PDB file of C-alpha atoms in Angstrom:
ATOM      1  CA  MET N   1      18.032   5.098 -16.312  1.00  0.00           C
ATOM      2  CA  LYS N   2      15.761   8.127 -14.673  1.00  0.00           C
ATOM      3  CA  ILE N   3      13.036   6.406 -12.786  1.00  0.00           C
ATOM      4  CA  ILE N   4      10.160   8.452 -11.218  1.00  0.00           C
ATOM      5  CA  ILE N   5       7.690   6.371  -8.892  1.00  0.00           C
ATOM      6  CA  ILE N   6       4.706   8.266  -7.786  1.00  0.00           C
ATOM      7  CA  GLY N   7       2.930   7.591  -5.201  1.00  0.00           C
ATOM      8  CA  THR N   8       3.154   7.757  -0.721  1.00  0.00           C
ATOM      9  CA  ALA N   9       5.688   8.094   0.860  1.00  0.00           C
ATOM     10  CA  TYR N  10       7.409   9.271   3.694  1.00  0.00           C
ATOM     11  CA  PRO N  11       6.043  11.707   5.687  1.00  0.00           C
ATOM     12  CA  PHE N  12       3.224   9.679   5.024  1.00  0.00           C
ATOM     13  CA  ARG N  13       3.412   6.418   6.772  1.00  0.00           C
ATOM     14  CA  GLY N  14       1.849   2.922   6.168  1.00  0.00           C
ATOM     15  CA  GLY N  15       3.151  -0.302   3.982  1.00  0.00           C
ATOM     16  CA  ILE N  16       2.593   1.591   0.476  1.00  0.00           C
ATOM     17  CA  ALA N  17       4.612   4.008   1.648  1.00  0.00           C
ATOM     18  CA  SER N  18       7.648   1.193   2.932  1.00  0.00           C
ATOM     19  CA  PHE N  19       7.228  -0.352  -0.240  1.00  0.00           C
ATOM     20  CA  ASN N  20       8.151   2.961  -2.547  1.00  0.00           C
ATOM     21  CA  GLU N  21      10.521   3.558  -0.868  1.00  0.00           C
ATOM     22  CA  ARG N  22      12.218  -0.019  -0.094  1.00  0.00           C
ATOM     23  CA  LEU N  23      11.452  -0.244  -4.129  1.00  0.00           C
ATOM     24  CA  ALA N  24      13.682   2.938  -4.724  1.00  0.00           C
ATOM     25  CA  GLU N  25      16.546   1.952  -1.973  1.00  0.00           C
ATOM     26  CA  GLU N  26      16.575  -1.121  -4.320  1.00  0.00           C
ATOM     27  CA  LEU N  27      16.763   0.073  -7.818  1.00  0.00           C
ATOM     28  CA  MET N  28      19.057   3.121  -6.768  1.00  0.00           C
ATOM     29  CA  ASN N  29      21.568   0.318  -5.083  1.00  0.00           C
ATOM     30  CA  MET N  30      20.847  -1.482  -9.127  1.00  0.00           C
ATOM     31  CA  GLY N  31      22.571   2.149 -10.595  1.00  0.00           C
ATOM     32  CA  HIS N  32      19.542   4.050 -11.245  1.00  0.00           C
ATOM     33  CA  GLU N  33      18.503   7.418 -11.178  1.00  0.00           C
ATOM     34  CA  VAL N  34      15.513   7.190  -8.742  1.00  0.00           C
ATOM     35  CA  ILE N  35      12.891  10.140  -7.502  1.00  0.00           C
ATOM     36  CA  ILE N  36       9.837   9.549  -5.463  1.00  0.00           C
ATOM     37  CA  TYR N  37       7.216  12.349  -6.141  1.00  0.00           C
ATOM     38  CA  THR N  38       4.630  11.719  -3.031  1.00  0.00           C
ATOM     39  CA  PHE N  39       1.201  13.608  -2.047  1.00  0.00           C
ATOM     40  CA  THR N  40       1.327  17.151  -0.230  1.00  0.00           C
ATOM     41  CA  LEU N  41      -2.465  15.650   0.876  1.00  0.00           C
ATOM     42  CA  GLN N  42      -3.085  12.090   0.382  1.00  0.00           C
ATOM     43  CA  TYR N  43      -6.597  11.986   2.318  1.00  0.00           C
ATOM     44  CA  PRO N  44      -8.604  14.525   3.037  1.00  0.00           C
ATOM     45  CA  ASN N  45      -8.603  13.833   6.773  1.00  0.00           C
ATOM     46  CA  PHE N  46     -12.409  13.440   6.840  1.00  0.00           C
ATOM     47  CA  LEU N  47     -11.993  10.527   4.728  1.00  0.00           C
ATOM     48  CA  PHE N  48      -9.340   8.894   7.243  1.00  0.00           C
ATOM     49  CA  PRO N  49     -10.408   6.442   9.581  1.00  0.00           C
ATOM     50  CA  GLY N  50      -7.009   6.064  11.715  1.00  0.00           C
ATOM     51  CA  LYS N  51      -5.315   8.187  13.979  1.00  0.00           C
ATOM     52  CA  THR N  52      -2.780  10.034  11.411  1.00  0.00           C
ATOM     53  CA  GLN N  53      -1.876   9.534   8.272  1.00  0.00           C
ATOM     54  CA  TYR N  54       1.962  10.990   9.241  1.00  0.00           C
ATOM     55  CA  SER N  55       4.941   8.625  10.194  1.00  0.00           C
ATOM     56  CA  GLN N  56       6.446   9.720  13.418  1.00  0.00           C
ATOM     57  CA  GLU N  57       9.807   7.996  12.542  1.00  0.00           C
ATOM     58  CA  PRO N  58      13.000   9.942  11.054  1.00  0.00           C
ATOM     59  CA  ALA N  59      12.729  10.432   6.968  1.00  0.00           C
ATOM     60  CA  PRO N  60      14.640   7.326   4.952  1.00  0.00           C
ATOM     61  CA  GLU N  61      18.425   7.974   4.133  1.00  0.00           C
ATOM     62  CA  LYS N  62      19.651   8.636   1.495  1.00  0.00           C
ATOM     63  CA  LEU N  63      16.141   8.279  -0.997  1.00  0.00           C
ATOM     64  CA  ILE N  64      15.033  11.614  -2.872  1.00  0.00           C
ATOM     65  CA  ILE N  65      11.239  12.446  -1.784  1.00  0.00           C
ATOM     66  CA  LYS N  66       9.603  15.462  -3.122  1.00  0.00           C
ATOM     67  CA  PRO N  67       5.793  16.234  -1.770  1.00  0.00           C
ATOM     68  CA  LEU N  68       3.703  17.481  -4.898  1.00  0.00           C
ATOM     69  CA  ILE N  69       0.687  15.799  -5.638  1.00  0.00           C
ATOM     70  CA  ASN N  70      -2.774  17.083  -3.837  1.00  0.00           C
ATOM     71  CA  SER N  71      -5.006  14.380  -4.695  1.00  0.00           C
ATOM     72  CA  ILE N  72      -8.552  16.067  -4.729  1.00  0.00           C
ATOM     73  CA  ASN N  73      -7.310  19.541  -6.365  1.00  0.00           C
ATOM     74  CA  PRO N  74      -7.145  18.485 -10.655  1.00  0.00           C
ATOM     75  CA  PHE N  75      -5.324  21.375 -11.050  1.00  0.00           C
ATOM     76  CA  ASN N  76      -2.807  20.522  -9.271  1.00  0.00           C
ATOM     77  CA  TRP N  77      -2.946  17.157 -10.921  1.00  0.00           C
ATOM     78  CA  ILE N  78      -2.158  18.978 -13.893  1.00  0.00           C
ATOM     79  CA  LYS N  79       1.237  20.983 -12.705  1.00  0.00           C
ATOM     80  CA  ALA N  80       2.313  18.015 -11.230  1.00  0.00           C
ATOM     81  CA  GLY N  81       2.351  16.125 -13.881  1.00  0.00           C
ATOM     82  CA  LEU N  82       4.132  18.648 -16.381  1.00  0.00           C
ATOM     83  CA  LYS N  83       6.446  19.027 -13.664  1.00  0.00           C
ATOM     84  CA  ILE N  84       7.707  15.444 -13.824  1.00  0.00           C
ATOM     85  CA  LYS N  85       7.691  15.468 -17.248  1.00  0.00           C
ATOM     86  CA  LYS N  86      10.332  18.047 -17.181  1.00  0.00           C
ATOM     87  CA  GLU N  87      12.383  15.403 -15.725  1.00  0.00           C
ATOM     88  CA  GLN N  88      12.211  13.329 -19.053  1.00  0.00           C
ATOM     89  CA  PRO N  89      12.135  10.100 -16.825  1.00  0.00           C
ATOM     90  CA  ASP N  90      12.537   6.802 -18.806  1.00  0.00           C
ATOM     91  CA  VAL N  91      10.489   4.718 -16.539  1.00  0.00           C
ATOM     92  CA  ILE N  92       7.225   5.952 -14.549  1.00  0.00           C
ATOM     93  CA  ILE N  93       6.194   3.761 -11.526  1.00  0.00           C
ATOM     94  CA  SER N  94       3.198   4.134  -9.915  1.00  0.00           C
ATOM     95  CA  LYS N  95       1.709   1.792  -7.030  1.00  0.00           C
ATOM     96  CA  PHE N  96      -2.459   1.546  -7.175  1.00  0.00           C
ATOM     97  CA  TRP N  97      -4.824   0.153  -4.322  1.00  0.00           C
ATOM     98  CA  LEU N  98      -8.041   2.368  -4.090  1.00  0.00           C
ATOM     99  CA  PRO N  99      -9.931   3.717  -6.892  1.00  0.00           C
ATOM    100  CA  PHE N 100     -10.148   7.056  -5.083  1.00  0.00           C
ATOM    101  CA  MET N 101      -6.634   7.067  -6.483  1.00  0.00           C
ATOM    102  CA  GLY N 102      -7.422   6.533  -9.746  1.00  0.00           C
ATOM    103  CA  PRO N 103      -8.295  10.531 -11.161  1.00  0.00           C
ATOM    104  CA  SER N 104      -5.438  11.831  -9.820  1.00  0.00           C
ATOM    105  CA  LEU N 105      -2.705   9.217 -10.495  1.00  0.00           C
ATOM    106  CA  GLY N 106      -4.409   9.032 -13.959  1.00  0.00           C
ATOM    107  CA  THR N 107      -3.632  12.357 -14.780  1.00  0.00           C
ATOM    108  CA  VAL N 108      -0.648  12.868 -13.480  1.00  0.00           C
ATOM    109  CA  ILE N 109       1.086  10.062 -15.326  1.00  0.00           C
ATOM    110  CA  ARG N 110      -0.751  11.126 -18.881  1.00  0.00           C
ATOM    111  CA  LEU N 111       1.082  14.542 -18.597  1.00  0.00           C
ATOM    112  CA  ALA N 112       3.924  12.983 -17.395  1.00  0.00           C
ATOM    113  CA  LYS N 113       5.294  10.866 -19.637  1.00  0.00           C
ATOM    114  CA  ASN N 114       6.940  11.643 -22.282  1.00  0.00           C
ATOM    115  CA  LYS N 115       7.289   9.419 -26.612  1.00  0.00           C
ATOM    116  CA  ASN N 116       9.673   6.487 -24.892  1.00  0.00           C
ATOM    117  CA  THR N 117       8.751   6.682 -21.606  1.00  0.00           C
ATOM    118  CA  ARG N 118       7.812   3.177 -19.920  1.00  0.00           C
ATOM    119  CA  VAL N 119       4.572   3.250 -17.553  1.00  0.00           C
ATOM    120  CA  ILE N 120       4.571   0.825 -15.166  1.00  0.00           C
ATOM    121  CA  SER N 121       1.787   0.090 -12.311  1.00  0.00           C
ATOM    122  CA  ILE N 122       2.240  -2.245  -9.458  1.00  0.00           C
ATOM    123  CA  LEU N 123      -1.075  -3.231  -8.226  1.00  0.00           C
ATOM    124  CA  ASP N 124      -2.341  -4.039  -4.821  1.00  0.00           C
ATOM    125  CA  ASN N 125      -5.677  -4.492  -5.822  1.00  0.00           C
ATOM    126  CA  ILE N 126      -7.658  -2.812  -8.825  1.00  0.00           C
ATOM    127  CA  ILE N 127     -10.957  -3.959  -7.038  1.00  0.00           C
ATOM    128  CA  PRO N 128     -11.207  -2.642  -3.549  1.00  0.00           C
ATOM    129  CA  HIS N 129     -11.929  -4.968  -0.541  1.00  0.00           C
ATOM    130  CA  GLU N 130     -14.583  -2.186   0.241  1.00  0.00           C
ATOM    131  CA  LYS N 131     -16.664  -1.190  -2.767  1.00  0.00           C
ATOM    132  CA  ARG N 132     -18.397   1.951  -3.700  1.00  0.00           C
ATOM    133  CA  PRO N 133     -20.543   3.613  -6.819  1.00  0.00           C
ATOM    134  CA  GLY N 134     -17.928   4.475  -9.433  1.00  0.00           C
ATOM    135  CA  ASP N 135     -14.703   2.383  -8.715  1.00  0.00           C
ATOM    136  CA  TYR N 136     -14.969   0.681 -12.020  1.00  0.00           C
ATOM    137  CA  ILE N 137     -14.453   4.167 -13.780  1.00  0.00           C
ATOM    138  CA  LEU N 138     -12.130   5.129 -11.393  1.00  0.00           C
ATOM    139  CA  ALA N 139      -9.800   2.657 -11.833  1.00  0.00           C
ATOM    140  CA  LYS N 140     -10.146   2.211 -15.254  1.00  0.00           C
ATOM    141  CA  TYR N 141      -9.436   5.836 -15.841  1.00  0.00           C
ATOM    142  CA  TYR N 142      -6.432   4.829 -14.019  1.00  0.00           C
ATOM    143  CA  VAL N 143      -5.810   1.464 -16.034  1.00  0.00           C
ATOM    144  CA  ASN N 144      -5.586   3.201 -19.170  1.00  0.00           C
ATOM    145  CA  ALA N 145      -3.005   5.661 -18.254  1.00  0.00           C
ATOM    146  CA  ASN N 146      -0.594   2.756 -18.206  1.00  0.00           C
ATOM    147  CA  ASP N 147       1.589   0.208 -20.457  1.00  0.00           C
ATOM    148  CA  GLU N 148       1.662  -2.657 -18.132  1.00  0.00           C
ATOM    149  CA  PHE N 149       1.201  -3.744 -14.852  1.00  0.00           C
ATOM    150  CA  VAL N 150       2.708  -6.201 -12.088  1.00  0.00           C
ATOM    151  CA  ALA N 151       0.013  -7.961  -9.765  1.00  0.00           C
ATOM    152  CA  MET N 152       0.957  -8.423  -6.273  1.00  0.00           C
ATOM    153  CA  SER N 153      -1.502 -11.378  -6.506  1.00  0.00           C
ATOM    154  CA  ALA N 154      -2.407 -13.980  -8.673  1.00  0.00           C
ATOM    155  CA  SER N 155      -6.695 -12.997  -8.133  1.00  0.00           C
ATOM    156  CA  VAL N 156      -5.633  -9.307  -9.208  1.00  0.00           C
ATOM    157  CA  LYS N 157      -4.053 -10.408 -12.002  1.00  0.00           C
ATOM    158  CA  GLU N 158      -6.968 -12.384 -12.807  1.00  0.00           C
ATOM    159  CA  ASP N 159      -8.923  -9.161 -11.890  1.00  0.00           C
ATOM    160  CA  MET N 160      -7.346  -7.482 -14.406  1.00  0.00           C
ATOM    161  CA  LYS N 161      -8.974  -9.137 -17.215  1.00  0.00           C
ATOM    162  CA  LYS N 162     -12.290  -6.740 -16.721  1.00  0.00           C
ATOM    163  CA  PHE N 163     -10.036  -3.859 -17.428  1.00  0.00           C
ATOM    164  CA  THR N 164      -7.701  -5.093 -20.090  1.00  0.00           C
ATOM    165  CA  THR N 165      -7.206  -8.504 -22.599  1.00  0.00           C
ATOM    166  CA  THR N 166      -4.508  -6.368 -24.571  1.00  0.00           C
ATOM    167  CA  LYS N 167      -1.663  -4.657 -21.970  1.00  0.00           C
ATOM    168  CA  PRO N 168       0.897  -6.888 -20.070  1.00  0.00           C
ATOM    169  CA  VAL N 169       0.128  -8.029 -16.837  1.00  0.00           C
ATOM    170  CA  LYS N 170       2.819 -10.123 -14.436  1.00  0.00           C
ATOM    171  CA  TYR N 171       2.114 -11.708 -11.434  1.00  0.00           C
ATOM    172  CA  ILE N 172       4.940 -11.537  -8.806  1.00  0.00           C
ATOM    173  CA  ALA N 173       3.773 -12.325  -5.500  1.00  0.00           C
ATOM    174  CA  HIS N 174       4.579  -9.587  -2.856  1.00  0.00           C
ATOM    175  CA  PRO N 175       7.824  -9.100  -1.418  1.00  0.00           C
ATOM    176  CA  ILE N 176       8.435  -9.907   2.280  1.00  0.00           C
ATOM    177  CA  TYR N 177       9.748  -6.609   3.958  1.00  0.00           C
ATOM    178  CA  ASP N 178      13.189  -6.450   5.252  1.00  0.00           C
ATOM    179  CA  ASN N 179      13.857  -2.833   5.897  1.00  0.00           C
ATOM    180  CA  TYR N 180      12.402  -3.237  10.040  1.00  0.00           C
ATOM    181  CA  GLY N 181      15.334  -4.031  11.380  1.00  0.00           C
ATOM    182  CA  GLU N 182      17.318  -6.958  12.279  1.00  0.00           C
ATOM    183  CA  ILE N 183      15.192 -10.560  12.808  1.00  0.00           C
ATOM    184  CA  VAL N 184      14.470 -11.107  16.558  1.00  0.00           C
ATOM    185  CA  ASP N 185      14.416 -14.762  17.743  1.00  0.00           C
ATOM    186  CA  LYS N 186      11.804 -16.406  19.285  1.00  0.00           C
ATOM    187  CA  LYS N 187      12.668 -16.334  22.686  1.00  0.00           C
ATOM    188  CA  THR N 188      14.116 -12.609  22.772  1.00  0.00           C
ATOM    189  CA  ALA N 189      11.077 -11.613  21.219  1.00  0.00           C
ATOM    190  CA  ARG N 190       8.702 -13.501  23.919  1.00  0.00           C
ATOM    191  CA  SER N 191      10.665 -12.168  26.594  1.00  0.00           C
ATOM    192  CA  HIS N 192      10.924  -8.825  25.427  1.00  0.00           C
ATOM    193  CA  LEU N 193       6.835  -9.011  25.588  1.00  0.00           C
ATOM    194  CA  ASN N 194       6.534 -11.141  28.661  1.00  0.00           C
ATOM    195  CA  LEU N 195       4.914 -13.571  27.146  1.00  0.00           C
ATOM    196  CA  ASN N 196       5.135 -17.428  27.965  1.00  0.00           C
ATOM    197  CA  PRO N 197       8.278 -18.849  26.703  1.00  0.00           C
ATOM    198  CA  ASP N 198       6.105 -22.099  26.171  1.00  0.00           C
ATOM    199  CA  GLY N 199       2.855 -20.442  25.549  1.00  0.00           C
ATOM    200  CA  LYS N 200       0.887 -21.067  21.804  1.00  0.00           C
ATOM    201  CA  TYR N 201      -0.619 -17.919  20.290  1.00  0.00           C
ATOM    202  CA  VAL N 202      -2.068 -17.003  17.230  1.00  0.00           C
ATOM    203  CA  LEU N 203      -1.139 -13.429  15.845  1.00  0.00           C
ATOM    204  CA  PHE N 204      -3.512 -10.832  14.146  1.00  0.00           C
ATOM    205  CA  PHE N 205      -1.136  -7.635  13.369  1.00  0.00           C
ATOM    206  CA  GLY N 206      -1.538  -4.658  10.805  1.00  0.00           C
ATOM    207  CA  ILE N 207      -4.441  -2.065  10.500  1.00  0.00           C
ATOM    208  CA  ILE N 208      -8.109  -3.663  11.847  1.00  0.00           C
ATOM    209  CA  ARG N 209     -10.451  -3.401   8.806  1.00  0.00           C
ATOM    210  CA  ASN N 210     -13.591  -5.555   8.070  1.00  0.00           C
ATOM    211  CA  TYR N 211     -12.834  -6.950   5.614  1.00  0.00           C
ATOM    212  CA  LYS N 212      -9.876  -8.571   7.359  1.00  0.00           C
ATOM    213  CA  GLY N 213     -12.011 -11.270   9.120  1.00  0.00           C
ATOM    214  CA  LEU N 214     -10.307 -10.425  13.004  1.00  0.00           C
ATOM    215  CA  ASP N 215     -14.140 -11.130  13.556  1.00  0.00           C
ATOM    216  CA  LEU N 216     -13.939 -14.390  12.031  1.00  0.00           C
ATOM    217  CA  LEU N 217     -10.852 -15.161  13.939  1.00  0.00           C
ATOM    218  CA  LEU N 218     -12.386 -14.093  17.315  1.00  0.00           C
ATOM    219  CA  LYS N 219     -15.389 -16.162  16.983  1.00  0.00           C
ATOM    220  CA  ALA N 220     -13.181 -19.301  16.442  1.00  0.00           C
ATOM    221  CA  MET N 221     -11.166 -18.558  19.209  1.00  0.00           C
ATOM    222  CA  ALA N 222     -14.238 -19.511  21.186  1.00  0.00           C
ATOM    223  CA  ASN N 223     -14.098 -22.927  19.739  1.00  0.00           C
ATOM    224  CA  LYS N 224     -14.404 -25.759  22.270  1.00  0.00           C
ATOM    225  CA  GLU N 225     -10.945 -27.706  20.747  1.00  0.00           C
ATOM    226  CA  ILE N 226      -9.248 -24.129  20.878  1.00  0.00           C
ATOM    227  CA  GLN N 227      -9.639 -23.337  23.727  1.00  0.00           C
ATOM    228  CA  GLU N 228      -8.832 -26.908  25.373  1.00  0.00           C
ATOM    229  CA  GLN N 229      -5.182 -25.876  23.715  1.00  0.00           C
ATOM    230  CA  ASN N 230      -5.261 -23.241  25.571  1.00  0.00           C
ATOM    231  CA  ILE N 231      -3.857 -20.830  22.431  1.00  0.00           C
ATOM    232  CA  GLN N 232      -3.787 -17.429  23.070  1.00  0.00           C
ATOM    233  CA  CYS N 233      -4.656 -14.754  20.638  1.00  0.00           C
ATOM    234  CA  ILE N 234      -2.636 -11.643  20.326  1.00  0.00           C
ATOM    235  CA  VAL N 235      -4.263  -8.528  18.336  1.00  0.00           C
ATOM    236  CA  ALA N 236      -2.026  -5.759  17.321  1.00  0.00           C
ATOM    237  CA  GLY N 237      -3.153  -3.306  15.512  1.00  0.00           C
ATOM    238  CA  GLU N 238      -4.820   0.210  14.854  1.00  0.00           C
ATOM    239  CA  TYR N 239      -8.660   0.393  14.147  1.00  0.00           C
ATOM    240  CA  TYR N 240      -9.832   1.665  11.076  1.00  0.00           C
ATOM    241  CA  GLY N 241     -13.531   1.469  11.659  1.00  0.00           C
ATOM    242  CA  GLU N 242     -15.648   0.663  14.615  1.00  0.00           C
ATOM    243  CA  LYS N 243     -14.106  -1.249  17.358  1.00  0.00           C
ATOM    244  CA  GLU N 244     -17.251  -2.170  19.790  1.00  0.00           C
ATOM    245  CA  LYS N 245     -17.657  -4.881  18.116  1.00  0.00           C
ATOM    246  CA  TYR N 246     -14.643  -6.905  17.984  1.00  0.00           C
ATOM    247  CA  GLU N 247     -14.723  -5.994  22.266  1.00  0.00           C
ATOM    248  CA  GLN N 248     -17.795  -7.502  22.323  1.00  0.00           C
ATOM    249  CA  LEU N 249     -16.761 -10.375  20.829  1.00  0.00           C
ATOM    250  CA  ILE N 250     -14.202 -10.638  22.677  1.00  0.00           C
ATOM    251  CA  LYS N 251     -16.068 -10.065  26.294  1.00  0.00           C
TER     252      LYS N 251
END
């Protein structure tokens, strides 16, 4: 089959890009023809709270990744959708995580699919962690463009009842990434990081955002029972937003 994946991929970085690239690789290993159409512009810089949207790593090997979609240009959505339509895809897959992407992805999909194209959405979220006015309308526009859905968590599958009761929604737990190199044993990893080989550690890693609960973890670390066990907290990640409140909690 000819499968088109629409969404974040190299040169953009992050978990969604990694997911789409790994999915494309697996589908190719199964014998399918796969093209990823990614963004020319994903977020305007003023809407992006991190350091950079772009990867510093080499491009993935053997994958066909074509920058095409500008998330804030409706004229581009039309052009992109019609271009993908010419590929005559058997399946279109897109990953959804934020209502902001609803208009661009929803429009591109509507224009890209043919009569017999199967359109599948993989959902990280349908209701965002950080809610904004208009979220439901934007997400609903996207939902209506798809035929069926894969929810990455049971809660998202439940949330989908607010958007559709007629389209199939299947829960498949988010897979464990296997594309970040070989597993390193604990002893070697601790030695590399100059950590006590017998120490007790709690690890928080990944992007630091308000809804992820780092503040709760830091407050828990101040608990007397925790301190008596000599447990140390390691925070490894990038701030998306204010960091002062976390620094104050650490102090």
